[in-house]
């Protein structure tokens, strides 16, 4: 195993970082992320980000936080062709994406929570990307398994945005709901209770989507809009915009759940037969009925 690139566990490859992020960074995960990005775009109306379609403001400098494979970074660079657009992630984006990215894209590796304002820092995030009052647009999608200090994240966003600059946050809550009624069906699931406890133990949030507006407002940001969507786990004709998402979940996401549960429940001492039992219960529950879904929230805010 190399000292600087990857941490290989159980034949999967993980980020070598102190970040709370629990998902892999190998080819399997990159393919999943690309499929997820396409399904989310369809769910929210055919665009990767909503702010540019609803608000008009000058964008000279933007950043895609937790850019993953860089798909959204390239899309944002196309929306704002005269802007410098940074793609920031814990690991480097695939070489194929770097090769096809437009000239206004720059890539950086790092954890946004490591941005430092109170002391001199020479990293590219503090020196170049998040320097005070210089960003026009911050985009972040599905950061709930990587950010363990939302107050710090949105405070960094506030400080780095210029007056009038916009942040768009797209994220997921961990509860599962029944289509039509809005009834929460996951509170009594034993595996779900264990995952929530493991998530909280890691300092992560199970309400990274729905709680974003309150934390943004506390950081000094002005909320412009909050929109919610049904992140389907089983396709339903009752949610036509989420059918592709449901098919993606069944084909790409659910097969990764056993590894996700192993990573999240292992630190709580759950392994072996107990882990297998909870995993089987999980796989049964999350595919138990048509239209079962989580809530996906898009929150857009502006620095006054």
mmCIF file of C-alpha atoms in Angstrom:
data_model
loop_
_atom_site.group_PDB
_atom_site.id
_atom_site.type_symbol
_atom_site.label_atom_id
_atom_site.label_comp_id
_atom_site.label_asym_id
_atom_site.label_seq_id
_atom_site.Cartn_x
_atom_site.Cartn_y
_atom_site.Cartn_z
ATOM 1 C CA UNK A 1 0.000 0.000 0.000
ATOM 2 C CA UNK A 2 1.367 3.412 -0.905
ATOM 3 C CA UNK A 3 1.798 5.950 1.845
ATOM 4 C CA UNK A 4 0.144 8.899 0.136
ATOM 5 C CA UNK A 5 -2.538 7.705 -2.234
ATOM 6 C CA UNK A 6 -5.079 5.262 -0.945
ATOM 7 C CA UNK A 7 -6.187 3.209 2.013
ATOM 8 C CA UNK A 8 -7.241 -0.230 0.736
ATOM 9 C CA UNK A 9 -9.678 -2.088 2.972
ATOM 10 C CA UNK A 10 -11.623 -5.253 2.145
ATOM 11 C CA UNK A 11 -10.622 -4.927 -1.526
ATOM 12 C CA UNK A 12 -12.123 -1.428 -1.783
ATOM 13 C CA UNK A 13 -10.042 1.738 -2.050
ATOM 14 C CA UNK A 14 -10.611 4.644 0.358
ATOM 15 C CA UNK A 15 -9.371 8.199 0.766
ATOM 16 C CA UNK A 16 -6.260 8.583 2.882
ATOM 17 C CA UNK A 17 -7.561 11.486 4.932
ATOM 18 C CA UNK A 18 -8.686 12.513 8.395
ATOM 19 C CA UNK A 19 -12.058 13.473 6.938
ATOM 20 C CA UNK A 20 -15.187 11.779 8.265
ATOM 21 C CA UNK A 21 -16.034 10.653 4.719
ATOM 22 C CA UNK A 22 -16.810 6.929 4.725
ATOM 23 C CA UNK A 23 -17.317 6.031 1.052
ATOM 24 C CA UNK A 24 -14.637 4.573 -1.272
ATOM 25 C CA UNK A 25 -12.857 6.404 -4.088
ATOM 26 C CA UNK A 26 -12.264 3.539 -6.523
ATOM 27 C CA UNK A 27 -13.610 2.927 -10.046
ATOM 28 C CA UNK A 28 -16.745 1.218 -8.730
ATOM 29 C CA UNK A 29 -17.541 4.288 -6.653
ATOM 30 C CA UNK A 30 -16.719 6.683 -9.493
ATOM 31 C CA UNK A 31 -19.165 4.868 -11.773
ATOM 32 C CA UNK A 32 -21.809 5.029 -9.058
ATOM 33 C CA UNK A 33 -21.258 8.754 -8.575
ATOM 34 C CA UNK A 34 -21.633 9.443 -12.297
ATOM 35 C CA UNK A 35 -24.906 7.478 -12.419
ATOM 36 C CA UNK A 36 -26.136 9.271 -9.303
ATOM 37 C CA UNK A 37 -25.324 12.690 -10.747
ATOM 38 C CA UNK A 38 -27.306 11.986 -13.908
ATOM 39 C CA UNK A 39 -30.306 10.709 -11.924
ATOM 40 C CA UNK A 40 -30.298 13.725 -9.598
ATOM 41 C CA UNK A 41 -30.185 16.103 -12.563
ATOM 42 C CA UNK A 42 -33.305 14.455 -13.990
ATOM 43 C CA UNK A 43 -35.033 14.549 -10.591
ATOM 44 C CA UNK A 44 -34.567 18.299 -10.054
ATOM 45 C CA UNK A 45 -35.598 19.286 -13.570
ATOM 46 C CA UNK A 46 -32.810 18.547 -16.036
ATOM 47 C CA UNK A 47 -30.145 20.907 -14.712
ATOM 48 C CA UNK A 48 -27.256 20.190 -12.305
ATOM 49 C CA UNK A 49 -27.796 23.313 -10.218
ATOM 50 C CA UNK A 50 -30.841 25.505 -9.675
ATOM 51 C CA UNK A 51 -29.325 28.856 -8.728
ATOM 52 C CA UNK A 52 -28.244 29.831 -12.284
ATOM 53 C CA UNK A 53 -31.772 29.160 -13.600
ATOM 54 C CA UNK A 54 -33.515 31.271 -10.931
ATOM 55 C CA UNK A 55 -31.081 34.095 -10.180
ATOM 56 C CA UNK A 56 -28.933 36.391 -12.287
ATOM 57 C CA UNK A 57 -25.602 37.500 -10.850
ATOM 58 C CA UNK A 58 -22.080 37.922 -12.125
ATOM 59 C CA UNK A 59 -19.889 34.873 -11.531
ATOM 60 C CA UNK A 60 -16.145 35.262 -11.977
ATOM 61 C CA UNK A 61 -15.050 32.609 -9.485
ATOM 62 C CA UNK A 62 -16.849 29.448 -8.351
ATOM 63 C CA UNK A 63 -16.117 26.205 -6.533
ATOM 64 C CA UNK A 64 -17.722 22.768 -6.592
ATOM 65 C CA UNK A 65 -17.122 21.376 -3.083
ATOM 66 C CA UNK A 66 -16.779 17.600 -2.889
ATOM 67 C CA UNK A 67 -16.712 17.402 -6.681
ATOM 68 C CA UNK A 68 -16.196 13.621 -6.830
ATOM 69 C CA UNK A 69 -15.649 12.688 -10.464
ATOM 70 C CA UNK A 70 -15.894 16.324 -11.554
ATOM 71 C CA UNK A 71 -19.120 15.976 -13.527
ATOM 72 C CA UNK A 72 -20.848 18.958 -11.912
ATOM 73 C CA UNK A 73 -17.644 21.017 -12.027
ATOM 74 C CA UNK A 74 -17.515 20.676 -15.809
ATOM 75 C CA UNK A 75 -21.223 21.466 -16.087
ATOM 76 C CA UNK A 76 -20.866 24.594 -13.938
ATOM 77 C CA UNK A 77 -17.885 25.681 -16.059
ATOM 78 C CA UNK A 78 -20.134 25.406 -19.108
ATOM 79 C CA UNK A 79 -22.857 27.502 -17.458
ATOM 80 C CA UNK A 80 -20.304 30.182 -16.524
ATOM 81 C CA UNK A 81 -17.738 30.000 -19.364
ATOM 82 C CA UNK A 82 -15.934 33.197 -18.333
ATOM 83 C CA UNK A 83 -15.574 32.174 -14.675
ATOM 84 C CA UNK A 84 -12.710 30.346 -13.003
ATOM 85 C CA UNK A 85 -14.331 27.174 -11.647
ATOM 86 C CA UNK A 86 -12.568 25.007 -9.068
ATOM 87 C CA UNK A 87 -13.372 21.360 -8.459
ATOM 88 C CA UNK A 88 -12.385 20.429 -4.900
ATOM 89 C CA UNK A 89 -12.341 16.902 -3.502
ATOM 90 C CA UNK A 90 -10.449 14.721 -1.038
ATOM 91 C CA UNK A 91 -8.934 12.767 -3.950
ATOM 92 C CA UNK A 92 -8.003 13.677 -7.503
ATOM 93 C CA UNK A 93 -10.717 13.404 -10.153
ATOM 94 C CA UNK A 94 -10.265 10.798 -12.907
ATOM 95 C CA UNK A 95 -7.658 11.660 -15.514
ATOM 96 C CA UNK A 96 -10.220 11.290 -18.314
ATOM 97 C CA UNK A 97 -12.327 14.075 -16.794
ATOM 98 C CA UNK A 98 -9.306 16.295 -16.291
ATOM 99 C CA UNK A 99 -8.350 15.815 -19.931
ATOM 100 C CA UNK A 100 -11.761 16.835 -21.289
ATOM 101 C CA UNK A 101 -12.483 19.679 -18.862
ATOM 102 C CA UNK A 102 -12.677 23.188 -20.364
ATOM 103 C CA UNK A 103 -9.857 25.639 -19.832
ATOM 104 C CA UNK A 104 -11.698 27.583 -17.125
ATOM 105 C CA UNK A 105 -11.624 24.577 -14.733
ATOM 106 C CA UNK A 106 -8.946 24.061 -12.081
ATOM 107 C CA UNK A 107 -8.722 21.011 -9.815
ATOM 108 C CA UNK A 108 -7.672 20.942 -6.174
ATOM 109 C CA UNK A 109 -7.410 18.307 -3.460
ATOM 110 C CA UNK A 110 -8.316 19.002 0.147
ATOM 111 C CA UNK A 111 -10.963 19.159 2.851
ATOM 112 C CA UNK A 112 -12.985 22.372 2.949
ATOM 113 C CA UNK A 113 -13.081 22.091 6.745
ATOM 114 C CA UNK A 114 -9.309 22.630 6.774
ATOM 115 C CA UNK A 115 -9.559 26.151 5.323
ATOM 116 C CA UNK A 116 -7.710 28.437 7.719
ATOM 117 C CA UNK A 117 -8.322 32.163 8.154
ATOM 118 C CA UNK A 118 -6.824 32.919 11.545
ATOM 119 C CA UNK A 119 -3.250 31.901 10.714
ATOM 120 C CA UNK A 120 -1.104 32.001 7.604
ATOM 121 C CA UNK A 121 -1.808 28.937 5.455
ATOM 122 C CA UNK A 122 -0.125 28.047 2.204
ATOM 123 C CA UNK A 123 -2.590 25.447 0.929
ATOM 124 C CA UNK A 124 -4.452 26.187 -2.296
ATOM 125 C CA UNK A 125 -7.830 26.233 -0.526
ATOM 126 C CA UNK A 126 -6.942 28.983 1.939
ATOM 127 C CA UNK A 127 -4.648 30.912 -0.392
ATOM 128 C CA UNK A 128 -6.558 30.792 -3.656
ATOM 129 C CA UNK A 129 -10.063 29.316 -3.513
ATOM 130 C CA UNK A 130 -11.633 30.428 -0.237
ATOM 131 C CA UNK A 131 -9.812 33.706 0.310
ATOM 132 C CA UNK A 132 -12.114 36.228 1.972
ATOM 133 C CA UNK A 133 -14.814 37.872 -0.124
ATOM 134 C CA UNK A 134 -13.685 36.568 -3.496
ATOM 135 C CA UNK A 135 -16.068 33.718 -4.396
ATOM 136 C CA UNK A 136 -19.237 34.327 -6.399
ATOM 137 C CA UNK A 137 -20.741 30.831 -6.283
ATOM 138 C CA UNK A 138 -20.295 27.804 -4.037
ATOM 139 C CA UNK A 139 -21.918 24.537 -5.068
ATOM 140 C CA UNK A 140 -22.070 21.380 -2.947
ATOM 141 C CA UNK A 141 -24.013 18.182 -3.540
ATOM 142 C CA UNK A 142 -24.413 15.087 -1.323
ATOM 143 C CA UNK A 143 -21.873 16.119 1.318
ATOM 144 C CA UNK A 144 -23.720 14.473 4.220
ATOM 145 C CA UNK A 145 -21.229 11.609 4.588
ATOM 146 C CA UNK A 146 -18.210 13.920 4.571
ATOM 147 C CA UNK A 147 -18.967 17.101 6.515
ATOM 148 C CA UNK A 148 -18.898 16.699 10.294
ATOM 149 C CA UNK A 149 -18.976 20.401 11.175
ATOM 150 C CA UNK A 150 -21.726 22.195 9.275
ATOM 151 C CA UNK A 151 -21.323 25.388 11.294
ATOM 152 C CA UNK A 152 -17.707 25.643 10.186
ATOM 153 C CA UNK A 153 -18.593 24.800 6.577
ATOM 154 C CA UNK A 154 -21.257 27.477 6.192
ATOM 155 C CA UNK A 155 -19.175 29.996 8.142
ATOM 156 C CA UNK A 156 -16.336 29.378 5.678
ATOM 157 C CA UNK A 157 -18.806 29.860 2.844
ATOM 158 C CA UNK A 158 -20.023 33.155 4.323
ATOM 159 C CA UNK A 159 -16.503 34.459 4.765
ATOM 160 C CA UNK A 160 -15.312 33.462 1.292
ATOM 161 C CA UNK A 161 -18.318 34.760 -0.652
ATOM 162 C CA UNK A 162 -18.398 38.330 -1.869
ATOM 163 C CA UNK A 163 -21.479 40.411 -1.038
ATOM 164 C CA UNK A 164 -24.192 39.105 -3.347
ATOM 165 C CA UNK A 165 -22.433 35.772 -3.848
ATOM 166 C CA UNK A 166 -24.542 32.623 -3.744
ATOM 167 C CA UNK A 167 -24.175 29.188 -2.169
ATOM 168 C CA UNK A 168 -26.260 26.238 -3.351
ATOM 169 C CA UNK A 169 -26.440 23.203 -1.100
ATOM 170 C CA UNK A 170 -28.064 19.959 -2.275
ATOM 171 C CA UNK A 171 -28.263 17.188 0.301
ATOM 172 C CA UNK A 172 -30.116 14.245 1.731
ATOM 173 C CA UNK A 173 -31.792 13.307 5.005
ATOM 174 C CA UNK A 174 -31.444 9.743 6.265
ATOM 175 C CA UNK A 175 -35.086 9.015 7.122
ATOM 176 C CA UNK A 176 -37.242 6.932 4.774
ATOM 177 C CA UNK A 177 -40.819 7.888 3.883
ATOM 178 C CA UNK A 178 -43.890 6.323 2.288
ATOM 179 C CA UNK A 179 -45.017 7.812 -0.999
ATOM 180 C CA UNK A 180 -48.152 9.936 -0.847
ATOM 181 C CA UNK A 181 -48.668 9.995 2.911
ATOM 182 C CA UNK A 182 -45.282 11.340 3.997
ATOM 183 C CA UNK A 183 -45.296 8.767 6.795
ATOM 184 C CA UNK A 184 -41.825 8.007 8.156
ATOM 185 C CA UNK A 185 -41.290 4.246 8.008
ATOM 186 C CA UNK A 186 -37.675 3.989 9.180
ATOM 187 C CA UNK A 187 -37.816 5.054 12.826
ATOM 188 C CA UNK A 188 -38.555 1.501 13.997
ATOM 189 C CA UNK A 189 -35.987 -0.237 11.796
ATOM 190 C CA UNK A 190 -33.253 -1.653 14.004
ATOM 191 C CA UNK A 191 -30.516 -1.309 11.389
ATOM 192 C CA UNK A 192 -31.538 2.309 10.784
ATOM 193 C CA UNK A 193 -31.325 3.100 14.481
ATOM 194 C CA UNK A 194 -27.807 1.614 14.522
ATOM 195 C CA UNK A 195 -26.760 3.648 11.461
ATOM 196 C CA UNK A 196 -28.130 6.870 12.965
ATOM 197 C CA UNK A 197 -26.175 6.179 16.166
ATOM 198 C CA UNK A 198 -23.039 5.449 14.126
ATOM 199 C CA UNK A 199 -23.533 8.586 12.079
ATOM 200 C CA UNK A 200 -23.857 10.720 15.185
ATOM 201 C CA UNK A 201 -20.828 8.996 16.717
ATOM 202 C CA UNK A 202 -18.815 10.096 13.670
ATOM 203 C CA UNK A 203 -20.080 13.663 14.063
ATOM 204 C CA UNK A 204 -22.127 13.481 10.869
ATOM 205 C CA UNK A 205 -25.691 14.719 10.431
ATOM 206 C CA UNK A 206 -28.722 12.654 9.444
ATOM 207 C CA UNK A 207 -30.528 15.898 8.444
ATOM 208 C CA UNK A 208 -27.909 17.517 6.224
ATOM 209 C CA UNK A 209 -30.574 18.588 3.743
ATOM 210 C CA UNK A 210 -33.443 19.813 5.883
ATOM 211 C CA UNK A 211 -31.267 21.487 8.541
ATOM 212 C CA UNK A 212 -29.132 23.413 6.059
ATOM 213 C CA UNK A 213 -31.268 26.569 5.967
ATOM 214 C CA UNK A 214 -31.107 27.068 9.744
ATOM 215 C CA UNK A 215 -27.331 26.607 9.830
ATOM 216 C CA UNK A 216 -26.831 28.870 6.823
ATOM 217 C CA UNK A 217 -28.949 31.578 8.422
ATOM 218 C CA UNK A 218 -26.989 31.290 11.668
ATOM 219 C CA UNK A 219 -23.795 31.830 9.661
ATOM 220 C CA UNK A 220 -25.170 35.140 8.348
ATOM 221 C CA UNK A 221 -26.447 33.961 4.962
ATOM 222 C CA UNK A 222 -29.793 35.100 3.549
ATOM 223 C CA UNK A 223 -32.012 32.181 2.469
ATOM 224 C CA UNK A 224 -33.348 32.622 -1.056
ATOM 225 C CA UNK A 225 -35.176 29.346 -1.598
ATOM 226 C CA UNK A 226 -35.663 25.828 -0.234
ATOM 227 C CA UNK A 227 -36.993 23.065 -2.479
ATOM 228 C CA UNK A 228 -37.532 19.404 -1.629
ATOM 229 C CA UNK A 229 -37.601 16.302 -3.827
ATOM 230 C CA UNK A 230 -38.297 12.604 -3.353
ATOM 231 C CA UNK A 231 -35.056 10.631 -3.587
ATOM 232 C CA UNK A 232 -36.676 7.334 -4.583
ATOM 233 C CA UNK A 233 -35.294 3.954 -3.582
ATOM 234 C CA UNK A 234 -37.987 2.051 -5.509
ATOM 235 C CA UNK A 235 -39.336 3.591 -8.734
ATOM 236 C CA UNK A 236 -42.958 4.746 -8.676
ATOM 237 C CA UNK A 237 -45.233 6.138 -11.371
ATOM 238 C CA UNK A 238 -46.429 8.620 -8.750
ATOM 239 C CA UNK A 239 -43.033 10.362 -8.833
ATOM 240 C CA UNK A 240 -42.136 10.461 -12.557
ATOM 241 C CA UNK A 241 -39.106 12.730 -12.109
ATOM 242 C CA UNK A 242 -37.609 10.269 -9.632
ATOM 243 C CA UNK A 243 -38.043 7.077 -11.635
ATOM 244 C CA UNK A 244 -34.512 7.208 -13.043
ATOM 245 C CA UNK A 245 -33.246 7.831 -9.521
ATOM 246 C CA UNK A 246 -35.081 4.774 -8.244
ATOM 247 C CA UNK A 247 -33.590 2.644 -11.011
ATOM 248 C CA UNK A 248 -30.125 4.016 -10.199
ATOM 249 C CA UNK A 249 -30.592 3.178 -6.504
ATOM 250 C CA UNK A 250 -31.644 -0.379 -7.276
ATOM 251 C CA UNK A 251 -28.834 -0.968 -9.759
ATOM 252 C CA UNK A 252 -25.927 1.012 -8.289
ATOM 253 C CA UNK A 253 -26.532 2.183 -4.723
ATOM 254 C CA UNK A 254 -28.163 -0.747 -2.949
ATOM 255 C CA UNK A 255 -25.356 -3.154 -3.980
ATOM 256 C CA UNK A 256 -22.977 -0.818 -2.092
ATOM 257 C CA UNK A 257 -25.050 -0.807 1.105
ATOM 258 C CA UNK A 258 -23.393 -3.866 2.708
ATOM 259 C CA UNK A 259 -20.003 -2.131 2.478
ATOM 260 C CA UNK A 260 -21.488 1.167 3.671
ATOM 261 C CA UNK A 261 -23.015 -0.515 6.706
ATOM 262 C CA UNK A 262 -19.743 -2.299 7.449
ATOM 263 C CA UNK A 263 -17.929 1.045 7.495
ATOM 264 C CA UNK A 264 -20.569 2.838 9.543
ATOM 265 C CA UNK A 265 -21.345 0.122 12.077
ATOM 266 C CA UNK A 266 -17.840 -1.290 12.530
ATOM 267 C CA UNK A 267 -16.721 1.557 14.831
ATOM 268 C CA UNK A 268 -19.680 0.682 17.078
ATOM 269 C CA UNK A 269 -18.393 -2.873 17.449
ATOM 270 C CA UNK A 270 -21.012 -4.426 15.165
ATOM 271 C CA UNK A 271 -19.557 -7.164 12.977
ATOM 272 C CA UNK A 272 -19.905 -10.812 12.027
ATOM 273 C CA UNK A 273 -23.353 -12.398 12.345
ATOM 274 C CA UNK A 274 -24.879 -9.263 13.882
ATOM 275 C CA UNK A 275 -23.702 -7.116 10.974
ATOM 276 C CA UNK A 276 -24.995 -9.690 8.504
ATOM 277 C CA UNK A 277 -28.399 -9.746 10.201
ATOM 278 C CA UNK A 278 -28.744 -5.955 10.203
ATOM 279 C CA UNK A 279 -27.548 -5.751 6.591
ATOM 280 C CA UNK A 280 -30.144 -8.284 5.440
ATOM 281 C CA UNK A 281 -32.833 -6.383 7.324
ATOM 282 C CA UNK A 282 -31.678 -3.161 5.674
ATOM 283 C CA UNK A 283 -31.740 -4.567 2.147
ATOM 284 C CA UNK A 284 -35.251 -5.888 2.730
ATOM 285 C CA UNK A 285 -36.589 -2.636 4.224
ATOM 286 C CA UNK A 286 -35.253 -0.171 1.655
ATOM 287 C CA UNK A 287 -36.833 -2.108 -1.214
ATOM 288 C CA UNK A 288 -39.998 -3.077 0.639
ATOM 289 C CA UNK A 289 -42.544 -0.946 -1.231
ATOM 290 C CA UNK A 290 -42.997 1.158 -4.339
ATOM 291 C CA UNK A 291 -42.077 4.806 -3.899
ATOM 292 C CA UNK A 292 -40.176 4.481 -0.639
ATOM 293 C CA UNK A 293 -37.860 7.475 -0.530
ATOM 294 C CA UNK A 294 -35.625 9.862 1.358
ATOM 295 C CA UNK A 295 -35.960 13.656 1.208
ATOM 296 C CA UNK A 296 -33.529 15.596 -0.973
ATOM 297 C CA UNK A 297 -33.344 19.326 -0.258
ATOM 298 C CA UNK A 298 -31.881 22.108 -2.392
ATOM 299 C CA UNK A 299 -31.160 25.231 -0.351
ATOM 300 C CA UNK A 300 -29.940 28.422 -2.006
ATOM 301 C CA UNK A 301 -28.625 31.336 0.031
ATOM 302 C CA UNK A 302 -26.854 34.634 -0.578
ATOM 303 C CA UNK A 303 -24.339 36.677 1.350
ATOM 304 C CA UNK A 304 -25.967 40.069 2.044
#
